[in-house]
Structure formats: C-alpha cells, structure tokens
Coordinates of N, CA and C in Angstrom, one line a residue:
M29 N -27.8 8.4 -27.7 CA -27.5 8.8 -26.3 C -27.1 10.3 -26.3
R30 N -27.7 11.0 -25.4 CA -27.3 12.4 -25.3 C -26.0 12.6 -24.7
K31 N -25.4 13.8 -25.0 CA -24.0 14.0 -24.6 C -23.9 14.0 -23.1
K32 N -24.8 14.6 -22.4 CA -24.7 14.6 -20.9 C -24.9 13.3 -20.3
D33 N -25.5 12.3 -21.0 CA -25.7 11.0 -20.4 C -24.5 10.0 -20.7
K34 N -23.5 10.5 -21.5 CA -22.4 9.6 -21.9 C -21.5 9.3 -20.7
L35 N -21.1 10.4 -20.0 CA -20.1 10.2 -18.9 C -20.7 9.3 -17.8
P36 N -21.9 9.4 -17.3 CA -22.4 8.4 -16.3 C -22.4 7.0 -16.9
Y37 N -22.7 6.9 -18.2 CA -22.8 5.6 -18.8 C -21.4 4.9 -18.8
I38 N -20.4 5.7 -19.2 CA -19.0 5.3 -19.2 C -18.5 4.9 -17.9
I39 N -18.9 5.7 -16.9 CA -18.5 5.4 -15.5 C -19.1 4.1 -15.0
K40 N -20.4 3.9 -15.3 CA -21.1 2.7 -14.9 C -20.5 1.4 -15.6
T41 N -20.2 1.5 -16.9 CA -19.8 0.3 -17.6 C -18.3 0.1 -17.6
R42 N -17.5 1.1 -17.4 CA -16.0 0.9 -17.5 C -15.4 0.4 -16.2
K43 N -15.7 1.0 -15.1 CA -15.0 0.7 -13.9 C -15.9 0.3 -12.8
S44 N -15.4 -0.5 -11.9 CA -16.2 -0.9 -10.7 C -15.9 0.1 -9.6
V45 N -16.6 -0.1 -8.5 CA -16.3 0.8 -7.4 C -14.9 0.6 -6.8
A46 N -14.4 -0.7 -6.9 CA -13.0 -1.0 -6.5 C -12.0 -0.1 -7.2
W47 N -12.3 0.2 -8.5 CA -11.3 1.0 -9.2 C -11.2 2.4 -8.6
Y48 N -12.3 2.9 -8.1 CA -12.3 4.3 -7.5 C -11.6 4.2 -6.1
F49 N -11.7 3.1 -5.4 CA -10.9 2.9 -4.2 C -9.4 2.8 -4.5
A50 N -9.1 2.1 -5.7 CA -7.7 2.0 -6.1 C -7.2 3.4 -6.4
L51 N -8.0 4.3 -7.0 CA -7.6 5.6 -7.4 C -7.3 6.4 -6.1
I52 N -8.1 6.2 -5.1 CA -7.9 6.9 -3.8 C -6.6 6.3 -3.2
L53 N -6.3 5.0 -3.3 CA -5.1 4.5 -2.8 C -3.9 5.0 -3.5
V54 N -4.0 5.2 -4.8 CA -2.9 5.8 -5.6 C -2.6 7.2 -5.1
L55 N -3.6 8.0 -4.9 CA -3.4 9.3 -4.3 C -2.8 9.2 -2.9
A56 N -3.2 8.2 -2.1 CA -2.6 8.1 -0.8 C -1.1 7.7 -0.9
S57 N -0.8 6.9 -1.9 CA 0.6 6.6 -2.2 C 1.4 7.8 -2.4
I58 N 0.9 8.7 -3.2 CA 1.6 10.0 -3.5 C 1.7 10.8 -2.2
A59 N 0.6 10.8 -1.5 CA 0.6 11.5 -0.2 C 1.7 10.9 0.8
G60 N 1.8 9.6 0.8 CA 2.8 8.9 1.6 C 4.2 9.3 1.3
G61 N 4.5 9.5 0.0 CA 5.8 9.9 -0.5 C 6.1 11.4 0.0
I62 N 5.1 12.2 -0.1 CA 5.2 13.6 0.3 C 5.4 13.7 1.8
L63 N 4.6 12.8 2.5 CA 4.8 12.8 4.0 C 6.2 12.4 4.4
Y64 N 6.7 11.4 3.7 CA 8.1 11.0 4.1 C 9.1 12.1 3.8
I65 N 9.0 12.8 2.7 CA 9.9 13.9 2.3 C 9.7 15.0 3.3
Y66 N 8.4 15.3 3.7 CA 8.1 16.4 4.6 C 8.7 16.1 6.0
Y67 N 8.6 14.8 6.4 CA 9.1 14.4 7.7 C 10.6 14.7 7.8
F68 N 11.4 14.2 6.8 CA 12.8 14.3 6.8 C 13.3 15.8 6.5
S69 N 12.5 16.5 5.8 CA 12.9 17.9 5.6 C 12.7 18.7 6.9
N70 N 11.8 18.4 7.7 CA 11.6 19.0 9.0 C 12.7 18.6 10.0
L71 N 13.2 17.3 9.8 CA 14.3 16.9 10.7 C 15.6 17.7 10.4
I72 N 15.8 18.0 9.2 CA 17.0 18.7 8.8 C 16.9 20.1 9.4
N73 N 15.8 20.7 9.5 CA 15.6 22.1 10.0 C 15.7 22.2 11.5
R74 N 15.5 21.1 12.2 CA 15.6 21.1 13.6 C 16.9 20.6 14.1
E75 N 17.1 20.7 15.4 CA 18.3 20.1 16.0 C 18.1 18.6 16.1
T76 N 18.5 17.8 15.2 CA 18.3 16.4 15.2 C 19.6 15.7 15.0
P77 N 19.8 14.6 15.6 CA 21.0 13.8 15.5 C 21.3 13.5 14.0
A78 N 22.5 13.7 13.6 CA 22.9 13.4 12.2 C 22.6 12.0 11.8
A79 N 22.6 11.1 12.7 CA 22.4 9.7 12.4 C 20.9 9.5 11.9
L80 N 20.0 10.3 12.4 CA 18.6 10.1 12.0 C 18.4 10.8 10.6
V81 N 19.0 12.0 10.4 CA 18.9 12.7 9.2 C 19.6 11.8 8.1
D82 N 20.6 11.1 8.4 CA 21.3 10.3 7.4 C 20.5 9.1 7.0
T83 N 19.5 8.7 7.7 CA 18.7 7.6 7.3 C 17.8 7.9 6.1
F84 N 17.7 9.1 5.7 CA 16.9 9.4 4.5 C 17.3 8.6 3.3
N85 N 16.3 8.0 2.7 CA 16.6 7.1 1.5 C 15.7 7.6 0.4
G86 N 16.3 8.1 -0.7 CA 15.5 8.7 -1.8 C 14.7 7.6 -2.5
A87 N 15.0 6.4 -2.4 CA 14.3 5.3 -3.0 C 12.9 5.2 -2.5
I88 N 12.7 5.5 -1.3 CA 11.3 5.4 -0.6 C 10.3 6.3 -1.3
P89 N 10.5 7.6 -1.4 CA 9.5 8.4 -2.1 C 9.5 8.1 -3.6
A90 N 10.6 7.7 -4.2 CA 10.6 7.3 -5.6 C 9.7 6.2 -5.9
L91 N 9.8 5.1 -5.0 CA 8.9 4.0 -5.2 C 7.4 4.3 -5.0
M92 N 7.2 5.2 -4.1 CA 5.8 5.6 -3.8 C 5.2 6.5 -4.9
F93 N 6.1 7.2 -5.7 CA 5.7 8.0 -6.8 C 5.6 7.2 -8.1
I94 N 6.5 6.2 -8.2 CA 6.5 5.4 -9.4 C 5.2 4.5 -9.5
G95 N 4.8 4.0 -8.4 CA 3.6 3.2 -8.3 C 2.4 3.8 -9.0
P96 N 2.0 5.1 -8.7 CA 0.9 5.7 -9.3 C 1.1 5.9 -10.8
V97 N 2.3 6.2 -11.2 CA 2.6 6.4 -12.6 C 2.3 5.1 -13.4
V98 N 2.8 4.0 -12.8 CA 2.6 2.7 -13.4 C 1.2 2.3 -13.4
F99 N 0.4 2.7 -12.4 CA -1.0 2.4 -12.3 C -1.7 3.1 -13.4
F100 N -1.4 4.3 -13.7 CA -2.1 5.1 -14.7 C -1.8 4.6 -16.1
I101 N -0.5 4.2 -16.3 CA -0.1 3.7 -17.6 C -0.8 2.3 -17.9
L102 N -0.8 1.4 -16.9 CA -1.4 0.1 -17.1 C -2.9 0.3 -17.2
T103 N -3.5 1.2 -16.5 CA -5.0 1.5 -16.7 C -5.3 2.0 -18.1
F104 N -4.4 2.9 -18.6 CA -4.6 3.4 -19.9 C -4.6 2.3 -21.0
F105 N -3.7 1.3 -20.8 CA -3.7 0.2 -21.7 C -4.6 -1.0 -21.3
K106 N -5.6 -0.7 -20.4 CA -6.6 -1.6 -20.0 C -6.1 -2.9 -19.4
R107 N -5.0 -2.7 -18.6 CA -4.5 -3.8 -17.8 C -4.7 -3.5 -16.3
D108 N -6.0 -3.3 -16.0 CA -6.3 -2.9 -14.6 C -6.0 -4.0 -13.7
N109 N -6.1 -5.3 -14.1 CA -5.8 -6.4 -13.2 C -4.4 -6.4 -12.7
F110 N -3.5 -5.9 -13.5 CA -2.1 -5.8 -13.1 C -1.7 -4.5 -12.4
A111 N -2.5 -3.4 -12.7 CA -2.1 -2.1 -12.2 C -2.0 -2.0 -10.7
M112 N -3.0 -2.5 -10.0 CA -3.0 -2.4 -8.6 C -2.0 -3.3 -8.0
G113 N -1.7 -4.5 -8.6 CA -0.7 -5.4 -8.1 C 0.7 -4.8 -8.1
V114 N 1.0 -4.2 -9.2 CA 2.3 -3.5 -9.4 C 2.4 -2.4 -8.4
T115 N 1.4 -1.6 -8.2 CA 1.4 -0.5 -7.3 C 1.6 -1.0 -5.8
A116 N 0.9 -2.1 -5.5 CA 1.1 -2.7 -4.2 C 2.5 -3.2 -3.9
V117 N 3.1 -3.8 -4.9 CA 4.4 -4.3 -4.8 C 5.4 -3.2 -4.6
L118 N 5.2 -2.1 -5.4 CA 6.1 -0.9 -5.2 C 6.0 -0.3 -3.8
N119 N 4.7 -0.2 -3.3 CA 4.5 0.3 -2.0 C 5.1 -0.6 -0.9
F120 N 5.1 -1.9 -1.1 CA 5.7 -2.9 -0.2 C 7.2 -2.7 -0.2
G121 N 7.8 -2.4 -1.4 CA 9.2 -2.2 -1.5 C 9.6 -0.9 -0.8
A122 N 8.7 0.1 -0.9 CA 9.0 1.4 -0.1 C 9.0 1.1 1.4
L123 N 8.0 0.3 1.8 CA 8.0 0.0 3.3 C 9.2 -0.8 3.7
I124 N 9.7 -1.7 2.9 CA 10.9 -2.5 3.3 C 12.1 -1.6 3.3
A125 N 12.2 -0.7 2.3 CA 13.3 0.2 2.2 C 13.3 1.2 3.4
F126 N 12.1 1.6 3.9 CA 12.0 2.4 5.0 C 12.5 1.7 6.3
I127 N 12.0 0.5 6.4 CA 12.4 -0.3 7.6 C 13.9 -0.5 7.6
L128 N 14.5 -0.9 6.5 CA 15.9 -1.1 6.4 C 16.8 0.1 6.6
S129 N 16.2 1.3 6.2 CA 17.0 2.5 6.4 C 16.9 3.0 7.9
I130 N 15.9 2.7 8.6 CA 15.7 3.3 9.9 C 16.0 2.4 11.1
Y131 N 16.0 1.1 10.8 CA 16.1 0.2 12.0 C 17.4 0.3 12.8
E132 N 18.5 0.6 12.1 CA 19.8 0.7 12.8 C 19.8 1.9 13.8
F133 N 19.2 3.0 13.3 CA 19.1 4.2 14.2 C 18.2 3.9 15.4
V134 N 17.1 3.3 15.2 CA 16.2 3.0 16.3 C 16.8 2.1 17.3
I135 N 17.4 1.0 16.8 CA 18.1 0.1 17.7 C 19.2 0.7 18.5
A136 N 20.0 1.6 17.8 CA 21.1 2.3 18.5 C 20.5 3.3 19.6
E137 N 19.4 3.9 19.3 CA 18.7 4.8 20.3 C 18.2 4.0 21.4
I138 N 17.6 2.9 21.2 CA 17.0 2.1 22.2 C 18.2 1.6 23.1
N139 N 19.3 1.1 22.5 CA 20.4 0.7 23.3 C 21.0 1.8 24.2
A140 N 21.0 3.0 23.6 CA 21.5 4.2 24.4 C 20.6 4.5 25.6
L141 N 19.3 4.4 25.3 CA 18.3 4.8 26.3 C 18.3 3.7 27.4
A142 N 18.5 2.4 27.0 CA 18.4 1.3 27.9 C 19.5 1.4 29.0
M143 N 20.6 2.1 28.7 CA 21.6 2.2 29.7 C 21.2 3.0 30.9
G144 N 20.3 3.9 30.7 CA 19.8 4.7 31.8 C 18.6 4.0 32.5
T145 N 18.0 4.6 33.4 CA 16.9 4.0 34.1 C 15.7 4.8 33.8
G146 N 14.5 4.1 33.8 CA 13.3 4.7 33.5 C 13.1 5.3 32.1
W147 N 13.5 4.5 31.2 CA 13.4 5.0 29.8 C 12.1 4.5 29.2
S148 N 11.7 5.1 28.1 CA 10.4 4.7 27.4 C 10.7 4.7 25.9
I149 N 10.1 3.9 25.2 CA 10.3 3.8 23.7 C 9.9 5.1 23.0
T150 N 9.1 5.9 23.6 CA 8.7 7.2 23.0 C 9.8 8.2 23.2
D151 N 10.9 7.9 24.0 CA 12.0 8.8 24.1 C 12.9 8.7 22.9
V152 N 12.7 7.8 22.0 CA 13.6 7.7 20.8 C 13.4 8.9 20.0
T153 N 14.5 9.5 19.6 CA 14.4 10.7 18.8 C 13.6 10.5 17.5
G154 N 12.6 11.3 17.3 CA 11.8 11.2 16.1 C 10.8 10.1 16.1
F155 N 10.5 9.5 17.3 CA 9.7 8.3 17.4 C 8.3 8.6 16.7
T156 N 7.7 9.7 17.0 CA 6.3 9.9 16.5 C 6.3 10.0 15.0
G157 N 7.2 10.7 14.4 CA 7.3 10.7 13.0 C 7.6 9.4 12.3
I158 N 8.5 8.6 12.9 CA 8.8 7.3 12.4 C 7.5 6.4 12.4
V159 N 6.8 6.5 13.5 CA 5.6 5.6 13.6 C 4.5 6.1 12.6
V160 N 4.4 7.4 12.5 CA 3.3 7.9 11.5 C 3.7 7.5 10.1
V161 N 4.9 7.7 9.7 CA 5.3 7.3 8.3 C 5.2 5.8 8.1
A162 N 5.6 5.0 9.1 CA 5.5 3.6 9.0 C 4.0 3.1 8.9
A163 N 3.2 3.7 9.8 CA 1.8 3.3 9.8 C 1.1 3.7 8.5
F164 N 1.4 4.8 8.0 CA 0.8 5.2 6.7 C 1.3 4.3 5.6
Q165 N 2.5 3.9 5.6 CA 3.0 3.0 4.5 C 2.4 1.6 4.7
I166 N 2.3 1.2 5.9 CA 1.6 -0.1 6.2 C 0.2 -0.1 5.7
G167 N -0.5 0.9 6.0 CA -1.9 1.1 5.6 C -2.1 1.1 4.1
V168 N -1.2 1.8 3.4 CA -1.3 1.9 2.0 C -1.0 0.5 1.4
M169 N 0.0 -0.2 2.0 CA 0.4 -1.5 1.4 C -0.7 -2.5 1.6
I170 N -1.3 -2.6 2.8 CA -2.3 -3.5 3.1 C -3.5 -3.3 2.2
F171 N -4.0 -2.0 2.1 CA -5.1 -1.7 1.3 C -4.8 -2.0 -0.2
G172 N -3.6 -1.7 -0.6 CA -3.2 -2.0 -2.0 C -3.2 -3.5 -2.3
N173 N -2.8 -4.3 -1.3 CA -2.8 -5.7 -1.5 C -4.2 -6.3 -1.6
V174 N -5.1 -5.7 -0.8 CA -6.5 -6.2 -0.9 C -7.1 -5.8 -2.3
L175 N -6.8 -4.6 -2.7 CA -7.3 -4.2 -4.0 C -6.6 -4.9 -5.2
A176 N -5.4 -5.4 -5.0 CA -4.7 -6.2 -6.1 C -5.5 -7.4 -6.4
W177 N -6.2 -8.0 -5.4 CA -6.9 -9.2 -5.6 C -8.4 -9.0 -6.0
T178 N -8.8 -7.7 -6.1 CA -10.2 -7.4 -6.4 C -10.3 -7.0 -7.8
R179 N -11.4 -7.4 -8.4 CA -11.6 -7.0 -9.8 C -11.9 -5.5 -9.9
L180 N -11.1 -4.8 -10.8 CA -11.2 -3.4 -10.9 C -12.1 -3.0 -12.1
N181 N -12.3 -3.9 -13.0 CA -13.2 -3.6 -14.1 C -14.6 -4.0 -13.7
A182 N -15.6 -3.3 -14.2 CA -16.9 -3.6 -13.9 C -17.3 -4.9 -14.8
S183 N -18.1 -5.7 -14.2 CA -18.5 -6.9 -14.9 C -19.4 -6.5 -16.0
P184 N -19.4 -7.1 -17.2 CA -20.2 -6.8 -18.3 C -21.7 -6.9 -17.9
K185 N -22.5 -5.9 -18.3 CA -23.9 -5.9 -17.9 C -24.7 -6.0 -19.2
M186 N -25.8 -6.6 -19.1 CA -26.7 -6.7 -20.3 C -27.3 -5.4 -20.5
Q187 N -27.3 -4.9 -21.8 CA -27.9 -3.7 -22.1 C -29.3 -3.9 -22.6
V188 N -30.3 -3.2 -22.0 CA -31.7 -3.4 -22.3 C -32.2 -2.1 -23.0
L189 N -32.8 -2.3 -24.1 CA -33.4 -1.1 -24.8 C -34.9 -1.1 -24.6
D190 N -35.4 0.1 -24.3 CA -36.9 0.2 -24.2 C -37.4 0.4 -25.6
N191 N -38.7 0.7 -25.7 CA -39.4 0.9 -27.0 C -38.8 2.1 -27.8
H192 N -38.2 3.0 -27.1 CA -37.7 4.2 -27.8 C -36.2 4.2 -28.1
G193 N -35.6 3.0 -27.8 CA -34.2 2.8 -28.1 C -33.2 3.4 -27.1
I194 N -33.7 3.6 -25.9 CA -32.9 4.2 -24.8 C -32.4 3.0 -24.0
I195 N -31.1 3.1 -23.7 CA -30.4 2.0 -22.9 C -30.6 2.3 -21.5
Y196 N -31.0 1.3 -20.7 CA -31.2 1.5 -19.3 C -30.7 0.2 -18.6

C-alpha cells in the first residue's frame, strides 16, 4: 500500500462516522466550558448584582474540560465504547452543577420582580446569558447521551484483494 493511501485506509477501517460526531461533541464541550467562563467574566466587568457573580462555580468548566481529556485517553487505549459515555456523564454533571449554582439567584430575582406589576421572566438579571449557557449544556449533554449508545468503532469489513494485491 502506498504511503498516501494509508491515511484514508486507517480512517475507513478504524473509526465510524459516529466517532467524528463524538469528536465534534468533545470540541463543543470545550467550547461550552469557555462560554461559561466568558459569560461570568463579562458579568464581573459590568455592573451586575454580586449575587449573580457569586454563583460562578469552577467545577462546571472543570467538568466540561475533563470530559474531552478522558475521551482522548480512553480512545487512545481503544476503549471507545466507554469514552463517550464518560464524557456524557461529566457533561451531565456540569449541567447539574450549573442548575444548582444558579437556581437560588433566579428564584430570588423572580420573587423580587413578582412584587411589582407587569414583570416578565426576561427581566431577570443575566437571563439571556443563563439561557444560552444552559441551552448549550443541555444540547451537549443530549447529543453526548445519544453518542454514548452509538458504536464509535467501525464494524470490521472484509478485505478484498484484486489480481494485483491491492485492497479495495
């Protein structure tokens, strides 16, 4: 087999298409951790109630960054069937940590707004950012859960040789 033909052959035989979707999800998990850090760093720079800034939880981006590391380690040791499951569980943990860290602030804001008349849920301080971060984490978690149940290795294929010894 020629050198330039090796990489496509390895890609065809080693991984399924689902593995590449899992790779995209792992990158999305990293992006979710960065989004969370970016959101809270912007809150600190603006005039934001201290109660919202205090809801920052360092475990959330840590879990979203540890998931991809575990994914690559398990993939390196050819444990692809566990790699996405562990990443999905860590992303679920990040979502739960986010909900637990932010819900008291949101409930307190809703209670304060409900005392007035004509309030809207979008009047909650930082509502848009909270929804964007939560939606991103929910999307990553759902997509990760789907991929955790999908076979990430390509199924073994029969190799056929032609008369010249070329595999196709």
